[in-house]
Amino acid sequence: VSLQRMQIGEVAERTGLSLRTIRYYEEVGLVRPSARTPGGFRLYTEPDVARLNLVKRMKPLDFSLEEMRDLLASLDALEAVDETGQDRDAQLQRLAMFRAVADERCRALREQLETAEEFATSLRREISRQRRLAGRPR
Amino acid sequence: VSLQRMQIGEVAERTGLSLRTIRYYEEVGLVRPSARTPGGFRLYTEPDVARLNLVKRMKPLDFSLEEMRDLLASLDALEAVDETGQDRDAQLQRLAMFRAVADERCRALREQLETAEEFATSLRREISRQRRLAGRPR
DNA sequence: GAGACACTCACGTAGCGTAAGCGTCA
DNA sequence: CTGACGCTTACGCTACGTGAGTGTCT
């Protein structure tokens, strides 16, 4: 099965993304299928799936789809070996910026988690307080 | 200043929420100002601000505004002492449900953070890899 | 040809941001 | 009376969900 090209349903299953999401990612130029059947069905290769999984792993960082597109573009550019030194430097600079943003987002996430846990704790406390009050009505 | 009633600008400053957000929260019945001037300006009291801050602390848990509204409603109901035992029990049940959801969200947040940090790390690695490659062009 | 699968519109949603045009308060 | 501040109305945005109606693959 699907040794070479898979269609969107299988890709969805393997990535955990919805059909709509996968199509939308193509619409905004984030991940495009490397081929189509004559009838118009999208055909994905393994690298395509890998790219989708990469996007999925980026999502917790809360990048916009546009940012992810740019990040992927930089990675692609660096992967293409036939690049002039100047361009490489530019792409490396962009990567470094993304790294900085990513670090910042991680920090924000840690804070968020802390706030969330504090709230969960205070909710638990409120519940047991109310339970005590409920213990003796009248 | 503002010993009793403050208007929306000051509230925004004190809570860190935007005017738009505060007005929107009112629109969906989440937090409403306890008064208005004859001319229509919103007037908030200290408890109003506290409520807004409470909402702000809930946000990391990723509740929908509707869920928060319900949660606040349950808390309000429990605060009102003149409640029948039955109603109290119902509200307590709802609180317990929220607690369960909150715990689950915390778990999800922790996972998210982990994924995020993994990605940040792999990004760092990729950058230094590319730096090494850039070291000797030609 | 029948069923599973896919396609393209296209409208709906949450949670606000962002003017525009106008009224209110000190 | 003039800023500074606030009001409503309304359209825009992101990242999809959710049909409807139709075509494609095996």
PDB file of N, CA and C in Angstrom, chain A residues 1-60:
ATOM      1  N   VAL A   1       0.839  -1.204   0.000  1.00  0.00           N
ATOM      2  CA  VAL A   1       0.000   0.000   0.000  1.00  0.00           C
ATOM      3  C   VAL A   1       0.867   1.244   0.000  1.00  0.00           C
ATOM      4  N   SER A   2       0.515   2.178  -0.739  1.00  0.00           N
ATOM      5  CA  SER A   2       1.062   3.529  -0.607  1.00  0.00           C
ATOM      6  C   SER A   2       2.586   3.570  -0.572  1.00  0.00           C
ATOM      7  N   LEU A   3       3.190   2.700  -1.324  1.00  0.00           N
ATOM      8  CA  LEU A   3       4.653   2.686  -1.282  1.00  0.00           C
ATOM      9  C   LEU A   3       5.211   4.019  -1.753  1.00  0.00           C
ATOM     10  N   GLN A   4       4.560   4.598  -2.694  1.00  0.00           N
ATOM     11  CA  GLN A   4       5.097   5.843  -3.224  1.00  0.00           C
ATOM     12  C   GLN A   4       4.186   7.029  -2.926  1.00  0.00           C
ATOM     13  N   ARG A   5       3.037   7.006  -3.526  1.00  0.00           N
ATOM     14  CA  ARG A   5       2.137   8.143  -3.396  1.00  0.00           C
ATOM     15  C   ARG A   5       0.940   7.744  -2.562  1.00  0.00           C
ATOM     16  N   MET A   6       0.585   8.571  -1.602  1.00  0.00           N
ATOM     17  CA  MET A   6      -0.662   8.316  -0.884  1.00  0.00           C
ATOM     18  C   MET A   6      -1.591   9.483  -1.115  1.00  0.00           C
ATOM     19  N   GLN A   7      -2.861   9.215  -0.942  1.00  0.00           N
ATOM     20  CA  GLN A   7      -3.780  10.331  -1.091  1.00  0.00           C
ATOM     21  C   GLN A   7      -4.155  10.874   0.277  1.00  0.00           C
ATOM     22  N   ILE A   8      -4.889  11.931   0.249  1.00  0.00           N
ATOM     23  CA  ILE A   8      -5.040  12.782   1.420  1.00  0.00           C
ATOM     24  C   ILE A   8      -5.573  12.062   2.672  1.00  0.00           C
ATOM     25  N   GLY A   9      -6.450  11.082   2.452  1.00  0.00           N
ATOM     26  CA  GLY A   9      -7.023  10.381   3.594  1.00  0.00           C
ATOM     27  C   GLY A   9      -5.972   9.673   4.422  1.00  0.00           C
ATOM     28  N   GLU A  10      -5.112   8.975   3.742  1.00  0.00           N
ATOM     29  CA  GLU A  10      -4.054   8.256   4.444  1.00  0.00           C
ATOM     30  C   GLU A  10      -3.097   9.229   5.134  1.00  0.00           C
ATOM     31  N   VAL A  11      -2.817  10.321   4.469  1.00  0.00           N
ATOM     32  CA  VAL A  11      -1.941  11.334   5.053  1.00  0.00           C
ATOM     33  C   VAL A  11      -2.558  11.889   6.339  1.00  0.00           C
ATOM     34  N   ALA A  12      -3.842  12.124   6.276  1.00  0.00           N
ATOM     35  CA  ALA A  12      -4.544  12.633   7.458  1.00  0.00           C
ATOM     36  C   ALA A  12      -4.404  11.653   8.615  1.00  0.00           C
ATOM     37  N   GLU A  13      -4.604  10.394   8.301  1.00  0.00           N
ATOM     38  CA  GLU A  13      -4.516   9.375   9.341  1.00  0.00           C
ATOM     39  C   GLU A  13      -3.112   9.323   9.934  1.00  0.00           C
ATOM     40  N   ARG A  14      -2.128   9.400   9.070  1.00  0.00           N
ATOM     41  CA  ARG A  14      -0.753   9.277   9.548  1.00  0.00           C
ATOM     42  C   ARG A  14      -0.257  10.496  10.301  1.00  0.00           C
ATOM     43  N   THR A  15      -0.810  11.658   9.967  1.00  0.00           N
ATOM     44  CA  THR A  15      -0.324  12.871  10.630  1.00  0.00           C
ATOM     45  C   THR A  15      -1.216  13.304  11.786  1.00  0.00           C
ATOM     46  N   GLY A  16      -2.454  12.828  11.775  1.00  0.00           N
ATOM     47  CA  GLY A  16      -3.373  13.297  12.797  1.00  0.00           C
ATOM     48  C   GLY A  16      -3.957  14.651  12.479  1.00  0.00           C
ATOM     49  N   LEU A  17      -3.749  15.112  11.265  1.00  0.00           N
ATOM     50  CA  LEU A  17      -4.338  16.386  10.840  1.00  0.00           C
ATOM     51  C   LEU A  17      -5.623  16.102  10.069  1.00  0.00           C
ATOM     52  N   SER A  18      -6.537  17.043  10.077  1.00  0.00           N
ATOM     53  CA  SER A  18      -7.795  16.850   9.343  1.00  0.00           C
ATOM     54  C   SER A  18      -7.590  17.123   7.856  1.00  0.00           C
ATOM     55  N   LEU A  19      -8.492  16.595   7.063  1.00  0.00           N
ATOM     56  CA  LEU A  19      -8.425  16.860   5.625  1.00  0.00           C
ATOM     57  C   LEU A  19      -8.437  18.362   5.377  1.00  0.00           C
ATOM     58  N   ARG A  20      -9.330  19.038   6.051  1.00  0.00           N
ATOM     59  CA  ARG A  20      -9.459  20.480   5.881  1.00  0.00           C
ATOM     60  C   ARG A  20      -8.155  21.194   6.172  1.00  0.00           C
ATOM     61  N   THR A  21      -7.530  20.778   7.259  1.00  0.00           N
ATOM     62  CA  THR A  21      -6.272  21.405   7.649  1.00  0.00           C
ATOM     63  C   THR A  21      -5.204  21.194   6.586  1.00  0.00           C
ATOM     64  N   ILE A  22      -5.103  19.982   6.095  1.00  0.00           N
ATOM     65  CA  ILE A  22      -4.090  19.687   5.089  1.00  0.00           C
ATOM     66  C   ILE A  22      -4.325  20.500   3.822  1.00  0.00           C
ATOM     67  N   ARG A  23      -5.584  20.580   3.429  1.00  0.00           N
ATOM     68  CA  ARG A  23      -5.896  21.375   2.233  1.00  0.00           C
ATOM     69  C   ARG A  23      -5.618  22.845   2.482  1.00  0.00           C
ATOM     70  N   TYR A  24      -5.924  23.283   3.682  1.00  0.00           N
ATOM     71  CA  TYR A  24      -5.699  24.689   4.006  1.00  0.00           C
ATOM     72  C   TYR A  24      -4.209  25.010   3.978  1.00  0.00           C
ATOM     73  N   TYR A  25      -3.405  24.130   4.503  1.00  0.00           N
ATOM     74  CA  TYR A  25      -1.963  24.339   4.489  1.00  0.00           C
ATOM     75  C   TYR A  25      -1.458  24.478   3.068  1.00  0.00           C
ATOM     76  N   GLU A  26      -2.084  23.759   2.168  1.00  0.00           N
ATOM     77  CA  GLU A  26      -1.680  23.927   0.772  1.00  0.00           C
ATOM     78  C   GLU A  26      -2.121  25.293   0.261  1.00  0.00           C
ATOM     79  N   GLU A  27      -3.328  25.670   0.621  1.00  0.00           N
ATOM     80  CA  GLU A  27      -3.893  26.936   0.149  1.00  0.00           C
ATOM     81  C   GLU A  27      -2.998  28.115   0.519  1.00  0.00           C
ATOM     82  N   VAL A  28      -2.415  28.058   1.712  1.00  0.00           N
ATOM     83  CA  VAL A  28      -1.564  29.172   2.139  1.00  0.00           C
ATOM     84  C   VAL A  28      -0.098  28.936   1.780  1.00  0.00           C
ATOM     85  N   GLY A  29       0.153  27.885   1.001  1.00  0.00           N
ATOM     86  CA  GLY A  29       1.514  27.687   0.523  1.00  0.00           C
ATOM     87  C   GLY A  29       2.460  27.099   1.544  1.00  0.00           C
ATOM     88  N   LEU A  30       1.920  26.350   2.471  1.00  0.00           N
ATOM     89  CA  LEU A  30       2.760  25.812   3.544  1.00  0.00           C
ATOM     90  C   LEU A  30       3.285  24.427   3.170  1.00  0.00           C
ATOM     91  N   VAL A  31       2.429  23.566   2.738  1.00  0.00           N
ATOM     92  CA  VAL A  31       2.827  22.220   2.298  1.00  0.00           C
ATOM     93  C   VAL A  31       1.977  21.856   1.094  1.00  0.00           C
ATOM     94  N   ARG A  32       2.620  21.641  -0.025  1.00  0.00           N
ATOM     95  CA  ARG A  32       1.842  21.268  -1.199  1.00  0.00           C
ATOM     96  C   ARG A  32       2.169  19.855  -1.631  1.00  0.00           C
ATOM     97  N   PRO A  33       1.143  19.118  -2.061  1.00  0.00           N
ATOM     98  CA  PRO A  33       1.365  17.745  -2.523  1.00  0.00           C
ATOM     99  C   PRO A  33       2.287  17.779  -3.738  1.00  0.00           C
ATOM    100  N   SER A  34       3.135  16.767  -3.852  1.00  0.00           N
ATOM    101  CA  SER A  34       4.095  16.823  -4.954  1.00  0.00           C
ATOM    102  C   SER A  34       3.489  16.363  -6.270  1.00  0.00           C
ATOM    103  N   ALA A  35       2.236  15.948  -6.250  1.00  0.00           N
ATOM    104  CA  ALA A  35       1.586  15.602  -7.524  1.00  0.00           C
ATOM    105  C   ALA A  35       0.084  15.520  -7.358  1.00  0.00           C
ATOM    106  N   ARG A  36      -0.574  15.378  -8.480  1.00  0.00           N
ATOM    107  CA  ARG A  36      -2.023  15.175  -8.509  1.00  0.00           C
ATOM    108  C   ARG A  36      -2.322  14.089  -9.540  1.00  0.00           C
ATOM    109  N   THR A  37      -3.419  13.382  -9.332  1.00  0.00           N
ATOM    110  CA  THR A  37      -3.853  12.447 -10.371  1.00  0.00           C
ATOM    111  C   THR A  37      -4.467  13.281 -11.490  1.00  0.00           C
ATOM    112  N   PRO A  38      -4.620  12.681 -12.658  1.00  0.00           N
ATOM    113  CA  PRO A  38      -5.257  13.418 -13.759  1.00  0.00           C
ATOM    114  C   PRO A  38      -6.617  13.967 -13.323  1.00  0.00           C
ATOM    115  N   GLY A  39      -7.285  13.235 -12.465  1.00  0.00           N
ATOM    116  CA  GLY A  39      -8.609  13.657 -12.009  1.00  0.00           C
ATOM    117  C   GLY A  39      -8.593  14.734 -10.948  1.00  0.00           C
ATOM    118  N   GLY A  40      -7.412  15.018 -10.394  1.00  0.00           N
ATOM    119  CA  GLY A  40      -7.320  16.111  -9.439  1.00  0.00           C
ATOM    120  C   GLY A  40      -7.072  15.687  -8.007  1.00  0.00           C
ATOM    121  N   PHE A  41      -6.966  14.389  -7.730  1.00  0.00           N
ATOM    122  CA  PHE A  41      -6.658  13.935  -6.368  1.00  0.00           C
ATOM    123  C   PHE A  41      -5.230  14.315  -5.989  1.00  0.00           C
ATOM    124  N   ARG A  42      -5.068  14.791  -4.782  1.00  0.00           N
ATOM    125  CA  ARG A  42      -3.736  15.144  -4.281  1.00  0.00           C
ATOM    126  C   ARG A  42      -2.933  13.883  -3.999  1.00  0.00           C
ATOM    127  N   LEU A  43      -1.671  13.879  -4.376  1.00  0.00           N
ATOM    128  CA  LEU A  43      -0.796  12.741  -4.107  1.00  0.00           C
ATOM    129  C   LEU A  43       0.413  13.200  -3.314  1.00  0.00           C
ATOM    130  N   TYR A  44       0.616  12.564  -2.162  1.00  0.00           N
ATOM    131  CA  TYR A  44       1.704  12.966  -1.271  1.00  0.00           C
ATOM    132  C   TYR A  44       2.788  11.911  -1.216  1.00  0.00           C
ATOM    133  N   THR A  45       4.021  12.360  -1.075  1.00  0.00           N
ATOM    134  CA  THR A  45       5.163  11.460  -0.904  1.00  0.00           C
ATOM    135  C   THR A  45       5.582  11.464   0.567  1.00  0.00           C
ATOM    136  N   GLU A  46       6.512  10.601   0.901  1.00  0.00           N
ATOM    137  CA  GLU A  46       7.010  10.555   2.277  1.00  0.00           C
ATOM    138  C   GLU A  46       7.549  11.900   2.755  1.00  0.00           C
ATOM    139  N   PRO A  47       8.363  12.558   1.952  1.00  0.00           N
ATOM    140  CA  PRO A  47       8.851  13.876   2.394  1.00  0.00           C
ATOM    141  C   PRO A  47       7.716  14.866   2.647  1.00  0.00           C
ATOM    142  N   ASP A  48       6.665  14.762   1.870  1.00  0.00           N
ATOM    143  CA  ASP A  48       5.512  15.637   2.107  1.00  0.00           C
ATOM    144  C   ASP A  48       4.941  15.391   3.501  1.00  0.00           C
ATOM    145  N   VAL A  49       4.799  14.123   3.831  1.00  0.00           N
ATOM    146  CA  VAL A  49       4.271  13.768   5.141  1.00  0.00           C
ATOM    147  C   VAL A  49       5.201  14.261   6.243  1.00  0.00           C
ATOM    148  N   ALA A  50       6.489  14.105   5.998  1.00  0.00           N
ATOM    149  CA  ALA A  50       7.460  14.570   6.977  1.00  0.00           C
ATOM    150  C   ALA A  50       7.297  16.061   7.215  1.00  0.00           C
ATOM    151  N   ARG A  51       7.079  16.778   6.136  1.00  0.00           N
ATOM    152  CA  ARG A  51       6.908  18.226   6.240  1.00  0.00           C
ATOM    153  C   ARG A  51       5.656  18.562   7.055  1.00  0.00           C
ATOM    154  N   LEU A  52       4.612  17.837   6.811  1.00  0.00           N
ATOM    155  CA  LEU A  52       3.390  18.056   7.591  1.00  0.00           C
ATOM    156  C   LEU A  52       3.624  17.769   9.069  1.00  0.00           C
ATOM    157  N   ASN A  53       4.358  16.708   9.336  1.00  0.00           N
ATOM    158  CA  ASN A  53       4.653  16.401  10.735  1.00  0.00           C
ATOM    159  C   ASN A  53       5.521  17.474  11.371  1.00  0.00           C
ATOM    160  N   LEU A  54       6.395  18.025  10.572  1.00  0.00           N
ATOM    161  CA  LEU A  54       7.238  19.110  11.069  1.00  0.00           C
ATOM    162  C   LEU A  54       6.361  20.297  11.466  1.00  0.00           C
ATOM    163  N   VAL A  55       5.443  20.627  10.607  1.00  0.00           N
ATOM    164  CA  VAL A  55       4.510  21.720  10.903  1.00  0.00           C
ATOM    165  C   VAL A  55       3.750  21.425  12.189  1.00  0.00           C
ATOM    166  N   LYS A  56       3.333  20.184  12.308  1.00  0.00           N
ATOM    167  CA  LYS A  56       2.567  19.815  13.496  1.00  0.00           C
ATOM    168  C   LYS A  56       3.402  20.001  14.766  1.00  0.00           C
ATOM    169  N   ARG A  57       4.671  19.691  14.650  1.00  0.00           N
ATOM    170  CA  ARG A  57       5.527  19.844  15.824  1.00  0.00           C
ATOM    171  C   ARG A  57       5.806  21.305  16.128  1.00  0.00           C
ATOM    172  N   MET A  58       5.640  22.161  15.101  1.00  0.00           N
ATOM    173  CA  MET A  58       5.862  23.593  15.336  1.00  0.00           C
ATOM    174  C   MET A  58       4.663  24.244  15.996  1.00  0.00           C
ATOM    175  N   LYS A  59       3.506  23.649  15.836  1.00  0.00           N
ATOM    176  CA  LYS A  59       2.283  24.317  16.270  1.00  0.00           C
ATOM    177  C   LYS A  59       2.278  24.735  17.733  1.00  0.00           C
ATOM    178  N   PRO A  60       2.786  23.916  18.646  1.00  0.00           N
ATOM    179  CA  PRO A  60       2.784  24.349  20.048  1.00  0.00           C
ATOM    180  C   PRO A  60       3.528  25.658  20.265  1.00  0.00           C
TER     181      PRO A  60
END
